[in-house]
CSV table of C-alpha atoms in Angstrom, one decimal:
chain,number,residue,atom,x,y,z
A,1,MET,CA,0.0,0.4,0.0
A,2,ARG,CA,2.7,2.1,0.4
A,3,GLY,CA,3.2,2.2,-2.8
A,4,LEU,CA,0.2,3.6,-4.1
A,5,PRO,CA,1.4,7.4,-3.4
A,6,ALA,CA,5.0,7.4,-4.6
A,7,ARG,CA,3.2,5.7,-8.3
A,8,ARG,CA,1.0,8.7,-8.1
A,9,ILE,CA,3.4,11.0,-7.5
A,10,ALA,CA,5.0,9.6,-10.2
A,11,SER,CA,2.6,9.2,-12.8
A,12,THR,CA,1.8,13.6,-11.7
A,13,ALA,CA,4.8,13.7,-12.9
A,14,LEU,CA,5.2,12.2,-15.9
A,15,CYS,CA,1.3,14.4,-17.3
A,16,THR,CA,3.5,17.2,-16.0
A,17,ALA,CA,6.0,16.8,-17.9
A,18,LEU,CA,3.7,15.6,-20.6
A,19,LEU,CA,1.5,18.6,-21.0
A,20,VAL,CA,4.6,20.6,-20.5
A,21,GLY,CA,6.2,19.1,-23.4
A,22,LEU,CA,3.4,19.6,-25.5
A,23,ALA,CA,3.0,23.7,-24.7
A,24,GLY,CA,6.0,24.3,-25.3
A,25,PRO,CA,6.2,24.3,-29.1
A,26,ALA,CA,2.7,25.9,-28.6
A,27,ALA,CA,4.4,28.8,-27.0
A,28,VAL,CA,7.6,28.9,-29.3
A,29,ALA,CA,4.9,29.5,-31.9
A,30,ALA,CA,3.2,31.9,-30.3
A,31,ASP,CA,5.7,34.4,-29.5
A,32,PRO,CA,6.8,35.0,-33.1
A,33,ALA,CA,3.0,36.2,-33.5
A,34,ARG,CA,2.9,37.9,-30.4
A,35,GLU,CA,6.1,40.1,-31.3
A,36,ARG,CA,4.7,40.6,-34.9
A,37,ALA,CA,2.0,42.3,-32.9
A,38,HIS,CA,4.1,43.9,-30.8
A,39,ALA,CA,6.4,45.2,-33.8
A,40,ALA,CA,3.4,46.4,-35.7
A,41,SER,CA,2.0,48.3,-32.4
A,42,ARG,CA,4.7,49.9,-32.2
A,43,ALA,CA,5.2,51.3,-35.9
A,44,PRO,CA,4.9,55.2,-37.0
A,45,LEU,CA,2.0,56.7,-38.8
A,46,PRO,CA,2.2,57.4,-42.0
A,47,ASP,CA,4.3,60.5,-42.6
A,48,ALA,CA,5.1,60.6,-39.2
A,49,ASP,CA,8.7,62.3,-40.5
A,50,ALA,CA,6.9,64.9,-42.4
A,51,LEU,CA,5.0,66.0,-38.8
A,52,LEU,CA,7.6,65.7,-37.1
A,53,ALA,CA,9.1,68.5,-39.4
A,54,GLN,CA,6.4,70.8,-38.7
A,55,VAL,CA,6.3,70.5,-35.4
A,56,LYS,CA,10.0,71.0,-34.9
A,57,SER,CA,9.0,74.2,-36.7
A,58,LEU,CA,6.5,75.4,-34.5
A,59,GLY,CA,8.5,74.5,-31.0
A,60,ASP,CA,11.5,75.8,-32.6
A,61,LEU,CA,9.9,79.4,-33.5
A,62,GLY,CA,9.1,79.2,-29.5
A,63,GLY,CA,12.2,78.9,-29.0
A,64,VAL,CA,13.3,81.4,-30.4
A,65,LEU,CA,10.1,84.2,-29.1
A,66,THR,CA,9.9,83.2,-25.1
A,67,PRO,CA,13.3,84.8,-24.6
A,68,ALA,CA,13.4,87.3,-26.8
A,69,THR,CA,10.0,88.6,-25.7
A,70,ASP,CA,10.7,87.9,-22.4
A,71,LEU,CA,13.9,89.8,-23.1
A,72,LEU,CA,10.9,93.0,-24.1
A,73,ASN,CA,9.2,93.0,-21.2
A,74,ALA,CA,11.6,93.6,-19.3
A,75,VAL,CA,12.8,96.7,-21.4
A,76,LEU,CA,9.6,97.9,-21.7
A,77,LYS,CA,8.8,97.2,-17.7
A,78,ALA,CA,11.9,99.4,-17.2
A,79,ASP,CA,12.5,103.1,-15.8
A,80,ASN,CA,13.1,104.8,-19.0
A,81,GLY,CA,13.8,101.5,-20.5
A,82,GLN,CA,17.4,101.3,-19.4
A,83,LEU,CA,18.8,97.5,-17.3
A,84,PRO,CA,21.6,96.8,-15.5
A,85,ALA,CA,24.4,95.5,-17.8
A,86,ALA,CA,24.4,91.7,-16.2
A,87,ASP,CA,19.9,91.9,-16.4
A,88,ALA,CA,20.3,92.8,-19.9
A,89,ALA,CA,23.6,90.3,-20.9
A,90,GLU,CA,21.9,87.2,-19.2
A,91,LEU,CA,18.4,87.9,-21.0
A,92,GLY,CA,20.6,89.3,-24.3
A,93,THR,CA,22.3,86.0,-23.9
A,94,ALA,CA,19.0,84.0,-23.8
A,95,VAL,CA,17.8,84.8,-26.9
A,96,LYS,CA,21.6,84.6,-28.9
A,97,ASP,CA,21.7,81.4,-28.0
A,98,ALA,CA,18.1,79.8,-29.1
A,99,ILE,CA,18.6,82.3,-32.3
A,100,ALA,CA,21.8,80.0,-33.0
A,101,LYS,CA,20.6,76.6,-32.0
A,102,VAL,CA,17.7,77.7,-34.2
A,103,THR,CA,19.7,78.8,-36.9
A,104,GLY,CA,22.0,75.3,-37.0
A,105,ALA,CA,18.7,73.5,-37.3
A,106,ALA,CA,17.8,75.9,-40.5
A,107,ALA,CA,21.4,75.2,-42.1
A,108,ALA,CA,20.9,71.7,-41.1
A,109,THR,CA,17.6,71.4,-43.3
A,110,PRO,CA,17.9,71.8,-47.3
A,111,ALA,CA,16.5,75.3,-48.2
A,112,THR,CA,12.9,74.7,-50.1
A,113,THR,CA,10.1,77.3,-52.0
A,114,LEU,CA,6.8,77.3,-51.9
A,115,PRO,CA,5.1,79.0,-54.4
A,116,ALA,CA,1.1,78.3,-53.7
A,117,LEU,CA,2.0,81.1,-50.2
A,118,PRO,CA,2.7,85.3,-50.5
A,119,ALA,CA,6.2,85.4,-52.4
A,120,LEU,CA,8.3,86.5,-50.1
A,121,THR,CA,10.8,89.8,-51.9
A,122,ARG,CA,14.3,90.3,-50.9
A,123,THR,CA,16.3,93.4,-52.1
A,124,GLY,CA,19.2,92.1,-54.2
A,125,GLY,CA,19.1,88.0,-52.7
A,126,ALA,CA,17.3,85.1,-53.5
A,127,PRO,CA,14.5,83.5,-51.1
A,128,ALA,CA,16.9,80.8,-51.0
A,129,ASP,CA,17.3,80.5,-47.1
A,130,VAL,CA,14.9,83.0,-46.0
A,131,ILE,CA,14.4,81.8,-42.2
A,132,GLY,CA,18.4,81.9,-42.0
A,133,ASP,CA,18.4,86.2,-43.1
A,134,ALA,CA,15.2,86.2,-40.7
A,135,LEU,CA,16.9,84.8,-37.5
A,136,ALA,CA,20.5,87.1,-39.3
A,137,ALA,CA,18.5,90.2,-38.4
A,138,LEU,CA,16.9,89.1,-35.7
A,139,GLN,CA,19.9,88.9,-34.1
A,140,LYS,CA,21.4,92.1,-35.4
A,141,ALA,CA,18.2,93.4,-33.6
A,142,ILE,CA,19.1,91.8,-30.2
A,143,ASP,CA,22.4,93.2,-30.6
A,144,GLU,CA,21.4,97.2,-30.9
A,145,LEU,CA,18.8,96.9,-28.3
A,146,ILE,CA,21.3,95.3,-25.7
A,147,LYS,CA,23.2,98.4,-27.0
A,148,ALA,CA,19.9,101.2,-25.8
A,149,VAL,CA,18.8,99.4,-23.0
A,150,THR,CA,22.4,100.1,-21.1
A,151,SER,CA,22.9,103.3,-23.1
A,152,GLY,CA,21.2,105.5,-20.5
A,153,GLU,CA,19.6,106.9,-23.3
A,154,ALA,CA,16.1,106.3,-23.3
A,155,ALA,CA,16.0,108.2,-26.6
A,156,GLN,CA,17.6,104.6,-27.9
A,157,VAL,CA,14.8,102.5,-26.8
A,158,THR,CA,11.8,103.1,-28.9
A,159,PRO,CA,13.5,102.3,-32.7
A,160,ALA,CA,15.4,99.5,-31.2
A,161,VAL,CA,12.2,98.1,-29.7
A,162,THR,CA,10.4,98.5,-32.1
A,163,THR,CA,13.0,97.4,-34.8
A,164,THR,CA,13.2,93.9,-32.3
A,165,VAL,CA,9.2,93.6,-32.4
A,166,THR,CA,9.3,93.3,-36.8
A,167,SER,CA,12.2,91.3,-36.7
A,168,LEU,CA,10.0,89.0,-35.0
A,169,VAL,CA,7.5,89.2,-37.4
A,170,ASN,CA,10.2,88.8,-39.5
A,171,THR,CA,11.2,85.9,-38.3
A,172,VAL,CA,6.9,84.2,-37.4
A,173,ALA,CA,6.3,85.0,-40.6
A,174,ALA,CA,9.9,82.8,-42.5
A,175,THR,CA,9.6,79.9,-40.3
A,176,LEU,CA,6.0,79.9,-41.6
A,177,LEU,CA,6.3,80.0,-45.3
A,178,GLY,CA,9.7,78.8,-44.9
A,179,GLY,CA,9.5,76.4,-42.5
A,180,LYS,CA,7.2,73.6,-44.9
A,181,LEU,CA,4.6,74.1,-42.8
A,182,PRO,CA,0.5,73.6,-44.6
A,183,ALA,CA,-1.2,76.6,-45.7
A,184,PRO,CA,-3.5,78.2,-43.0
A,185,SER,CA,-6.8,77.0,-43.0
A,186,LEU,CA,-8.9,80.2,-42.0
A,187,PRO,CA,-12.3,80.9,-44.3
A,188,SER,CA,-10.9,84.3,-45.2
A,189,PRO,CA,-8.1,84.4,-44.2
A,190,PRO,CA,-6.9,88.5,-44.2
A,191,SER,CA,-4.5,90.4,-46.3
A,192,PRO,CA,-1.1,90.2,-44.8
A,193,PRO,CA,0.4,93.9,-43.5
A,194,ALA,CA,3.4,95.5,-44.9
A,195,LEU,CA,5.9,95.0,-42.5
A,196,PRO,CA,8.2,98.6,-42.2
A,197,THR,CA,11.1,98.9,-44.8
A,198,GLY,CA,14.7,96.7,-43.9
A,199,GLY,CA,13.3,93.5,-43.5
A,200,ILE,CA,11.0,90.8,-44.8
A,201,SER,CA,8.0,92.2,-46.9
A,202,TYR,CA,4.9,90.5,-48.5
A,203,GLU,CA,3.5,91.2,-52.4
A,204,ASP,CA,0.2,90.2,-53.2
A,205,SER,CA,0.8,87.4,-55.5
């Protein structure tokens, strides 16, 4: 009688081994299917690369606008538009760093033309690098603004602020027109206003 429990244990172990042996190949066969399903679930969206490039253009634009508007806000709230040299340098450096980052990204992107959108006119130059030109103009405007807000001459500040704001508008326009972004879908988009001379300007096409 004592042999029965031992035989039952051996029989149970044998059945378990057989079941594991049978299930093993099925489990192995199921793994590739699971891997394929997992890979399919991780597949990128169609045209994801193009859409990511558009999102990056907008992100880069925000990266420039934020430090530039921080500088302008500080200037316009300061007495006579004058800032301590250290504060002006810190704010100006933040803008310059953002411009340098976007300039590097723009230089690595092939220039394209967008004939379906309003044309950009440039005196004596081709519209091949509108973003780079706009960023260079913005950098120059920021340099002049920093000089003005640390000069002790309030009369120099307003023209410098106006030039900087115009340069920011030009940068936005250049990014929208040269950054491979989709055309606006407004029902009746208004005609863009003419910008001051010396920067990017619009003409009705």
